Amino acid sequence: MIHYDKKRRLDFFSDTTLSYVGSNRNFVEPDSSLKTDTVDQKIIANSLATIPVDTTFKNDTPQKSTAIQVDTLKKTTVVTASGNEPIRFFQAFHNVRIFNDSVQAVSDSLYYSAEDSIFRLFNQPIIFSHSSQITGDTIFLYTKNRTISRMYVFYNGMIVNKTPEGFSNQISGRTINGYFKDGSFNYMHVRGTPAQSIFYPRSDKDSSYSGMNRCKGDVIDTYFLDNQLNKVKFTNDVDGTMYPMSQIPEDQKFLKGYKWLDNRRPKTKFELYE
């Protein structure tokens, strides 16, 4: 079912089985009630889609679905499949925003295929989870059993994890292979030439910060605990410096390309209606 609001120019997709759009099309159509602008063949702008249960990642609470908003879907001809046919794929363009209780994302464009259950985010994608963000040229989100299981970042990948005190743990590399547990970051495998890291380790005795470790290597494995970066392991051609907390140079606190982009993060699902 689709609800079309002429005043706000919004399409709302219900949690029913969606049909699909054929090759080189831009959006999904649940049934023949979808309205298009016959003058310029555009799907109504600012479309909001709530993806059905069997085609998107979800947390363990059955009634909570993932919402996706896109800004415009350009020059589309809609292809109608039978009402009983499940969604095969869809594409979304410009200002894509995704909200889920544990993971949020933004990008310029998105492609989803039910064949492999992968969300492909293109052009400055950002993934948020709790106090962490991940950026890269292109990001694939893999889903399994209706929940996000892992991700792959293609080129110029960077992880930023904010500590409760406001320090920025950072890892950058050519590619990032990340794994999730219960909807949160669990383990990241970073490769680069070299991969680099800025990490604020804590003392085992009193949990105070030991200093800032700036290091590089061919491979960096990172481990998370309670949504915080807990351990960093380096492999091959390792080189780095440990700075005491009182002697950290200002020009060494951030890796090249560092940006904290929390202002772009969808905080609630209601922001997708704005």
Short mmCIF file of the C-alpha atoms (twelve columns), coordinates in Angstrom:
data_MODEL
# 
_entry.id   MODEL 
# 
loop_
_atom_site.group_PDB 
_atom_site.id 
_atom_site.type_symbol 
_atom_site.label_atom_id 
_atom_site.label_alt_id 
_atom_site.label_comp_id 
_atom_site.label_asym_id 
_atom_site.label_seq_id 
_atom_site.Cartn_x 
_atom_site.Cartn_y 
_atom_site.Cartn_z 
_atom_site.pdbx_PDB_model_num 
ATOM 1   C CA . MET A 1   0.000  0.000   0.000   1 
ATOM 2   C CA . ILE A 2   1.156  3.563   -0.759  1 
ATOM 3   C CA . HIS A 3   -0.101 6.776   0.754   1 
ATOM 4   C CA . TYR A 4   0.513  9.831   -1.386  1 
ATOM 5   C CA . ASP A 5   0.434  13.261  0.269   1 
ATOM 6   C CA . LYS A 6   0.169  16.033  -2.326  1 
ATOM 7   C CA . LYS A 7   0.991  18.838  0.134   1 
ATOM 8   C CA . ARG A 8   4.222  17.318  1.437   1 
ATOM 9   C CA . ARG A 9   5.006  15.347  -1.734  1 
ATOM 10  C CA . LEU A 10  5.683  12.164  0.191   1 
ATOM 11  C CA . ASP A 11  5.162  8.507   -0.579  1 
ATOM 12  C CA . PHE A 12  4.827  6.166   2.409   1 
ATOM 13  C CA . PHE A 13  5.428  2.468   1.843   1 
ATOM 14  C CA . SER A 14  3.786  0.050   4.238   1 
ATOM 15  C CA . ASP A 15  5.277  -3.205  5.541   1 
ATOM 16  C CA . THR A 16  3.628  -5.253  2.823   1 
ATOM 17  C CA . THR A 17  5.483  -7.239  0.200   1 
ATOM 18  C CA . LEU A 18  6.868  -4.913  -2.457  1 
ATOM 19  C CA . SER A 19  6.986  -5.517  -6.146  1 
ATOM 20  C CA . TYR A 20  10.056 -4.554  -8.137  1 
ATOM 21  C CA . VAL A 21  11.274 -2.249  -10.855 1 
ATOM 22  C CA . GLY A 22  12.886 -3.706  -13.928 1 
ATOM 23  C CA . SER A 23  16.386 -3.067  -15.253 1 
ATOM 24  C CA . ASN A 24  17.640 0.531   -15.235 1 
ATOM 25  C CA . ARG A 25  14.707 1.771   -13.148 1 
ATOM 26  C CA . ASN A 26  14.939 3.837   -10.025 1 
ATOM 27  C CA . PHE A 27  12.412 2.701   -7.451  1 
ATOM 28  C CA . VAL A 28  10.060 0.039   -6.189  1 
ATOM 29  C CA . GLU A 29  6.307  -0.079  -6.628  1 
ATOM 30  C CA . PRO A 30  4.171  -2.143  -4.236  1 
ATOM 31  C CA . ASP A 31  1.094  -2.060  -6.476  1 
ATOM 32  C CA . SER A 32  -0.533 -0.173  -9.307  1 
ATOM 33  C CA . SER A 33  -1.625 2.671   -7.011  1 
ATOM 34  C CA . LEU A 34  1.785  4.397   -7.254  1 
ATOM 35  C CA . LYS A 35  1.369  7.902   -8.660  1 
ATOM 36  C CA . THR A 36  3.946  9.600   -10.881 1 
ATOM 37  C CA . ASP A 37  4.241  13.077  -12.309 1 
ATOM 38  C CA . THR A 38  3.134  12.561  -15.919 1 
ATOM 39  C CA . VAL A 39  4.696  15.852  -17.063 1 
ATOM 40  C CA . ASP A 40  8.344  15.012  -16.445 1 
ATOM 41  C CA . GLN A 41  8.139  11.325  -15.506 1 
ATOM 42  C CA . LYS A 42  9.448  11.774  -11.966 1 
ATOM 43  C CA . ILE A 43  8.625  9.813   -8.886  1 
ATOM 44  C CA . ILE A 44  7.466  12.259  -6.229  1 
ATOM 45  C CA . ALA A 45  10.449 13.781  -4.404  1 
ATOM 46  C CA . ASN A 46  11.375 13.170  -0.778  1 
ATOM 47  C CA . SER A 47  10.105 9.588   -0.887  1 
ATOM 48  C CA . LEU A 48  10.152 7.642   2.365   1 
ATOM 49  C CA . ALA A 49  10.262 3.861   2.188   1 
ATOM 50  C CA . THR A 50  9.846  1.470   5.104   1 
ATOM 51  C CA . ILE A 51  11.415 -1.682  3.747   1 
ATOM 52  C CA . PRO A 52  9.430  -4.880  4.414   1 
ATOM 53  C CA . VAL A 53  10.487 -7.424  6.996   1 
ATOM 54  C CA . ASP A 54  11.885 -10.008 4.612   1 
ATOM 55  C CA . THR A 55  14.124 -7.679  2.578   1 
ATOM 56  C CA . THR A 56  16.074 -5.504  5.014   1 
ATOM 57  C CA . PHE A 57  18.224 -5.671  8.111   1 
ATOM 58  C CA . LYS A 58  16.442 -5.330  11.431  1 
ATOM 59  C CA . ASN A 59  17.239 -5.667  15.087  1 
ATOM 60  C CA . ASP A 60  15.851 -8.501  17.140  1 
ATOM 61  C CA . THR A 61  12.619 -6.665  17.931  1 
ATOM 62  C CA . PRO A 62  10.175 -7.765  15.227  1 
ATOM 63  C CA . GLN A 63  8.055  -4.598  15.194  1 
ATOM 64  C CA . LYS A 64  10.963 -2.231  14.570  1 
ATOM 65  C CA . SER A 65  11.751 -1.735  10.912  1 
ATOM 66  C CA . THR A 66  14.408 0.199   9.064   1 
ATOM 67  C CA . ALA A 67  13.380 3.400   7.320   1 
ATOM 68  C CA . ILE A 68  15.022 4.846   4.245   1 
ATOM 69  C CA . GLN A 69  14.538 8.345   2.896   1 
ATOM 70  C CA . VAL A 70  15.751 9.733   -0.417  1 
ATOM 71  C CA . ASP A 71  15.591 13.258  -1.741  1 
ATOM 72  C CA . THR A 72  14.760 12.749  -5.384  1 
ATOM 73  C CA . LEU A 73  14.226 9.824   -7.709  1 
ATOM 74  C CA . LYS A 74  14.761 11.129  -11.228 1 
ATOM 75  C CA . LYS A 75  13.135 10.358  -14.596 1 
ATOM 76  C CA . THR A 76  11.660 7.005   -13.749 1 
ATOM 77  C CA . THR A 77  9.237  4.797   -15.575 1 
ATOM 78  C CA . VAL A 78  7.533  2.411   -13.159 1 
ATOM 79  C CA . VAL A 79  7.310  -1.279  -14.002 1 
ATOM 80  C CA . THR A 80  4.565  -3.137  -12.177 1 
ATOM 81  C CA . ALA A 81  5.052  -6.736  -11.139 1 
ATOM 82  C CA . SER A 82  2.363  -8.995  -9.762  1 
ATOM 83  C CA . GLY A 83  1.176  -8.285  -6.234  1 
ATOM 84  C CA . ASN A 84  2.527  -11.579 -4.921  1 
ATOM 85  C CA . GLU A 85  6.029  -11.095 -6.266  1 
ATOM 86  C CA . PRO A 86  8.696  -10.059 -3.708  1 
ATOM 87  C CA . ILE A 87  11.001 -7.117  -4.218  1 
ATOM 88  C CA . ARG A 88  14.046 -7.897  -6.363  1 
ATOM 89  C CA . PHE A 89  15.984 -4.649  -6.216  1 
ATOM 90  C CA . PHE A 90  15.631 -0.913  -5.945  1 
ATOM 91  C CA . GLN A 91  17.768 2.182   -6.444  1 
ATOM 92  C CA . ALA A 92  17.593 5.535   -4.642  1 
ATOM 93  C CA . PHE A 93  19.326 8.779   -5.494  1 
ATOM 94  C CA . HIS A 94  20.383 11.956  -3.655  1 
ATOM 95  C CA . ASN A 95  20.382 12.491  0.086   1 
ATOM 96  C CA . VAL A 96  19.681 8.900   1.108   1 
ATOM 97  C CA . ARG A 97  19.187 8.467   4.855   1 
ATOM 98  C CA . ILE A 98  18.743 5.189   6.716   1 
ATOM 99  C CA . PHE A 99  17.605 4.822   10.318  1 
ATOM 100 C CA . ASN A 100 17.707 1.743   12.499  1 
ATOM 101 C CA . ASP A 101 17.920 1.631   16.294  1 
ATOM 102 C CA . SER A 102 21.535 0.454   16.292  1 
ATOM 103 C CA . VAL A 103 22.877 1.531   12.881  1 
ATOM 104 C CA . GLN A 104 22.248 4.689   10.836  1 
ATOM 105 C CA . ALA A 105 23.628 5.701   7.455   1 
ATOM 106 C CA . VAL A 106 23.665 8.483   4.880   1 
ATOM 107 C CA . SER A 107 24.891 8.587   1.290   1 
ATOM 108 C CA . ASP A 108 24.174 10.195  -2.045  1 
ATOM 109 C CA . SER A 109 22.772 7.034   -3.625  1 
ATOM 110 C CA . LEU A 110 21.905 3.448   -2.772  1 
ATOM 111 C CA . TYR A 111 21.276 0.139   -4.524  1 
ATOM 112 C CA . TYR A 112 19.683 -2.836  -2.778  1 
ATOM 113 C CA . SER A 113 19.249 -6.340  -4.135  1 
ATOM 114 C CA . ALA A 114 17.141 -9.014  -2.454  1 
ATOM 115 C CA . GLU A 115 19.208 -11.659 -4.233  1 
ATOM 116 C CA . ASP A 116 22.210 -11.094 -1.975  1 
ATOM 117 C CA . SER A 117 20.650 -8.822  0.715   1 
ATOM 118 C CA . ILE A 118 23.360 -6.188  0.300   1 
ATOM 119 C CA . PHE A 119 22.860 -2.439  0.686   1 
ATOM 120 C CA . ARG A 120 25.360 -0.665  -1.597  1 
ATOM 121 C CA . LEU A 121 25.987 2.949   -0.618  1 
ATOM 122 C CA . PHE A 122 27.759 5.262   -3.053  1 
ATOM 123 C CA . ASN A 123 29.279 8.754   -3.032  1 
ATOM 124 C CA . GLN A 124 30.429 9.884   0.423   1 
ATOM 125 C CA . PRO A 125 28.632 7.198   2.459   1 
ATOM 126 C CA . ILE A 126 28.767 7.311   6.258   1 
ATOM 127 C CA . ILE A 127 27.826 4.523   8.680   1 
ATOM 128 C CA . PHE A 128 27.040 5.396   12.307  1 
ATOM 129 C CA . SER A 129 26.768 3.037   15.252  1 
ATOM 130 C CA . HIS A 130 26.651 4.323   18.816  1 
ATOM 131 C CA . SER A 131 29.804 6.447   19.306  1 
ATOM 132 C CA . SER A 132 31.497 5.395   16.064  1 
ATOM 133 C CA . GLN A 133 31.364 6.355   12.411  1 
ATOM 134 C CA . ILE A 134 32.856 4.811   9.265   1 
ATOM 135 C CA . THR A 135 33.487 6.579   5.968   1 
ATOM 136 C CA . GLY A 136 34.854 5.531   2.590   1 
ATOM 137 C CA . ASP A 137 34.390 5.883   -1.159  1 
ATOM 138 C CA . THR A 138 31.808 3.065   -1.308  1 
ATOM 139 C CA . ILE A 139 30.336 0.922   1.475   1 
ATOM 140 C CA . PHE A 140 28.518 -2.413  1.234   1 
ATOM 141 C CA . LEU A 141 26.280 -3.473  4.141   1 
ATOM 142 C CA . TYR A 142 25.641 -7.222  4.236   1 
ATOM 143 C CA . THR A 143 22.530 -8.531  5.973   1 
ATOM 144 C CA . LYS A 144 21.685 -11.982 7.219   1 
ATOM 145 C CA . ASN A 145 18.574 -13.255 8.994   1 
ATOM 146 C CA . ARG A 146 17.079 -9.744  8.886   1 
ATOM 147 C CA . THR A 147 19.997 -8.113  10.686  1 
ATOM 148 C CA . ILE A 148 23.213 -6.434  9.563   1 
ATOM 149 C CA . SER A 149 26.110 -8.892  9.804   1 
ATOM 150 C CA . ARG A 150 29.128 -7.210  8.212   1 
ATOM 151 C CA . MET A 151 30.290 -4.431  5.931   1 
ATOM 152 C CA . TYR A 152 33.030 -3.742  3.409   1 
ATOM 153 C CA . VAL A 153 34.537 -0.308  2.775   1 
ATOM 154 C CA . PHE A 154 36.158 0.257   -0.618  1 
ATOM 155 C CA . TYR A 155 39.085 2.691   -0.580  1 
ATOM 156 C CA . ASN A 156 39.853 5.610   1.738   1 
ATOM 157 C CA . GLY A 157 38.205 3.895   4.687   1 
ATOM 158 C CA . MET A 158 38.291 5.562   8.093   1 
ATOM 159 C CA . ILE A 159 36.924 4.554   11.488  1 
ATOM 160 C CA . VAL A 160 36.383 7.222   14.151  1 
ATOM 161 C CA . ASN A 161 35.397 6.172   17.670  1 
ATOM 162 C CA . LYS A 162 34.652 8.893   20.212  1 
ATOM 163 C CA . THR A 163 35.510 8.137   23.839  1 
ATOM 164 C CA . PRO A 164 33.221 9.366   26.648  1 
ATOM 165 C CA . GLU A 165 35.877 12.008  27.392  1 
ATOM 166 C CA . GLY A 166 35.810 13.280  23.809  1 
ATOM 167 C CA . PHE A 167 39.052 11.774  22.474  1 
ATOM 168 C CA . SER A 168 38.994 10.468  18.902  1 
ATOM 169 C CA . ASN A 169 40.298 6.963   18.279  1 
ATOM 170 C CA . GLN A 170 40.988 6.708   14.533  1 
ATOM 171 C CA . ILE A 171 41.938 3.993   12.064  1 
ATOM 172 C CA . SER A 172 42.376 4.562   8.333   1 
ATOM 173 C CA . GLY A 173 43.258 2.261   5.461   1 
ATOM 174 C CA . ARG A 174 42.651 1.369   1.853   1 
ATOM 175 C CA . THR A 175 39.876 -1.110  2.744   1 
ATOM 176 C CA . ILE A 176 37.930 -2.080  5.862   1 
ATOM 177 C CA . ASN A 177 36.218 -5.414  6.472   1 
ATOM 178 C CA . GLY A 178 33.964 -5.040  9.493   1 
ATOM 179 C CA . TYR A 179 31.775 -7.412  11.500  1 
ATOM 180 C CA . PHE A 180 28.790 -6.681  13.709  1 
ATOM 181 C CA . LYS A 181 27.441 -8.360  16.813  1 
ATOM 182 C CA . ASP A 182 23.931 -7.591  18.079  1 
ATOM 183 C CA . GLY A 183 23.771 -4.601  15.751  1 
ATOM 184 C CA . SER A 184 27.025 -2.998  16.978  1 
ATOM 185 C CA . PHE A 185 30.623 -2.931  15.744  1 
ATOM 186 C CA . ASN A 186 32.545 -5.969  16.966  1 
ATOM 187 C CA . TYR A 187 35.703 -6.434  14.871  1 
ATOM 188 C CA . MET A 188 37.353 -4.529  12.002  1 
ATOM 189 C CA . HIS A 189 40.121 -5.699  9.677   1 
ATOM 190 C CA . VAL A 190 41.870 -2.731  8.052   1 
ATOM 191 C CA . ARG A 191 44.361 -2.985  5.190   1 
ATOM 192 C CA . GLY A 192 46.441 -0.150  3.765   1 
ATOM 193 C CA . THR A 193 49.728 1.022   2.351   1 
ATOM 194 C CA . PRO A 194 50.101 1.591   5.188   1 
ATOM 195 C CA . ALA A 195 47.074 1.435   7.469   1 
ATOM 196 C CA . GLN A 196 47.295 4.019   10.264  1 
ATOM 197 C CA . SER A 197 45.918 4.350   13.759  1 
ATOM 198 C CA . ILE A 198 45.548 6.845   16.585  1 
ATOM 199 C CA . PHE A 199 44.482 5.058   19.740  1 
ATOM 200 C CA . TYR A 200 44.095 6.133   23.377  1 
ATOM 201 C CA . PRO A 201 44.779 2.973   25.437  1 
ATOM 202 C CA . ARG A 202 43.659 2.712   29.049  1 
ATOM 203 C CA . SER A 203 45.606 1.459   32.044  1 
ATOM 204 C CA . ASP A 204 44.615 -1.982  33.308  1 
ATOM 205 C CA . LYS A 205 44.908 -0.764  36.919  1 
ATOM 206 C CA . ASP A 206 42.561 2.226   37.064  1 
ATOM 207 C CA . SER A 207 41.221 2.616   33.494  1 
ATOM 208 C CA . SER A 208 42.953 5.981   33.143  1 
ATOM 209 C CA . TYR A 209 44.397 6.876   29.747  1 
ATOM 210 C CA . SER A 210 48.017 5.808   29.303  1 
ATOM 211 C CA . GLY A 211 48.648 8.214   26.428  1 
ATOM 212 C CA . MET A 212 48.104 8.448   22.676  1 
ATOM 213 C CA . ASN A 213 49.560 5.761   20.425  1 
ATOM 214 C CA . ARG A 214 50.068 6.829   16.790  1 
ATOM 215 C CA . CYS A 215 51.100 3.842   14.725  1 
ATOM 216 C CA . LYS A 216 51.054 2.331   11.239  1 
ATOM 217 C CA . GLY A 217 51.379 -1.116  9.681   1 
ATOM 218 C CA . ASP A 218 50.274 -3.221  6.730   1 
ATOM 219 C CA . VAL A 219 47.265 -4.571  8.613   1 
ATOM 220 C CA . ILE A 220 45.370 -3.289  11.665  1 
ATOM 221 C CA . ASP A 221 42.868 -5.457  13.539  1 
ATOM 222 C CA . THR A 222 40.551 -3.574  15.878  1 
ATOM 223 C CA . TYR A 223 38.301 -5.003  18.573  1 
ATOM 224 C CA . PHE A 224 35.320 -3.313  20.221  1 
ATOM 225 C CA . LEU A 225 33.885 -3.815  23.695  1 
ATOM 226 C CA . ASP A 226 30.685 -2.121  24.887  1 
ATOM 227 C CA . ASN A 227 30.673 0.047   21.747  1 
ATOM 228 C CA . GLN A 228 34.165 1.409   22.465  1 
ATOM 229 C CA . LEU A 229 37.438 0.634   20.705  1 
ATOM 230 C CA . ASN A 230 39.136 -1.724  23.154  1 
ATOM 231 C CA . LYS A 231 42.158 -3.252  21.416  1 
ATOM 232 C CA . VAL A 232 44.305 -2.551  18.355  1 
ATOM 233 C CA . LYS A 233 46.665 -5.120  16.804  1 
ATOM 234 C CA . PHE A 234 49.252 -4.346  14.086  1 
ATOM 235 C CA . THR A 235 50.827 -6.736  11.558  1 
ATOM 236 C CA . ASN A 236 53.950 -6.268  9.353   1 
ATOM 237 C CA . ASP A 237 56.156 -3.165  9.029   1 
ATOM 238 C CA . VAL A 238 54.888 -1.709  12.296  1 
ATOM 239 C CA . ASP A 239 56.126 1.743   13.259  1 
ATOM 240 C CA . GLY A 240 54.715 4.147   15.814  1 
ATOM 241 C CA . THR A 241 55.079 6.525   18.746  1 
ATOM 242 C CA . MET A 242 53.445 6.553   22.171  1 
ATOM 243 C CA . TYR A 243 52.876 10.050  23.566  1 
ATOM 244 C CA . PRO A 244 52.133 10.710  27.267  1 
ATOM 245 C CA . MET A 245 48.792 12.471  27.698  1 
ATOM 246 C CA . SER A 246 50.491 15.724  28.710  1 
ATOM 247 C CA . GLN A 247 52.864 15.742  25.735  1 
ATOM 248 C CA . ILE A 248 50.646 15.060  22.723  1 
ATOM 249 C CA . PRO A 249 51.526 17.416  19.836  1 
ATOM 250 C CA . GLU A 250 48.482 19.169  18.394  1 
ATOM 251 C CA . ASP A 251 49.497 18.270  14.839  1 
ATOM 252 C CA . GLN A 252 49.574 14.544  15.708  1 
ATOM 253 C CA . LYS A 253 46.051 14.204  17.124  1 
ATOM 254 C CA . PHE A 254 44.266 13.538  13.849  1 
ATOM 255 C CA . LEU A 255 44.869 11.381  10.791  1 
ATOM 256 C CA . LYS A 256 44.705 12.860  7.306   1 
ATOM 257 C CA . GLY A 257 41.091 13.153  6.189   1 
ATOM 258 C CA . TYR A 258 39.686 13.128  9.734   1 
ATOM 259 C CA . LYS A 259 36.146 14.514  10.035  1 
ATOM 260 C CA . TRP A 260 33.574 13.976  12.757  1 
ATOM 261 C CA . LEU A 261 30.240 14.080  10.908  1 
ATOM 262 C CA . ASP A 262 27.699 13.504  13.655  1 
ATOM 263 C CA . ASN A 263 25.672 16.501  12.420  1 
ATOM 264 C CA . ARG A 264 24.684 14.417  9.371   1 
ATOM 265 C CA . ARG A 265 23.490 11.480  11.428  1 
ATOM 266 C CA . PRO A 266 19.741 10.736  11.578  1 
ATOM 267 C CA . LYS A 267 18.970 10.822  15.318  1 
ATOM 268 C CA . THR A 268 15.401 9.487   15.123  1 
ATOM 269 C CA . LYS A 269 13.179 7.982   12.453  1 
ATOM 270 C CA . PHE A 270 11.044 11.137  12.587  1 
ATOM 271 C CA . GLU A 271 13.887 13.140  11.021  1 
ATOM 272 C CA . LEU A 272 13.246 11.228  7.828   1 
ATOM 273 C CA . TYR A 273 9.869  12.968  7.555   1 
ATOM 274 C CA . GLU A 274 11.409 16.444  7.635   1 
# 
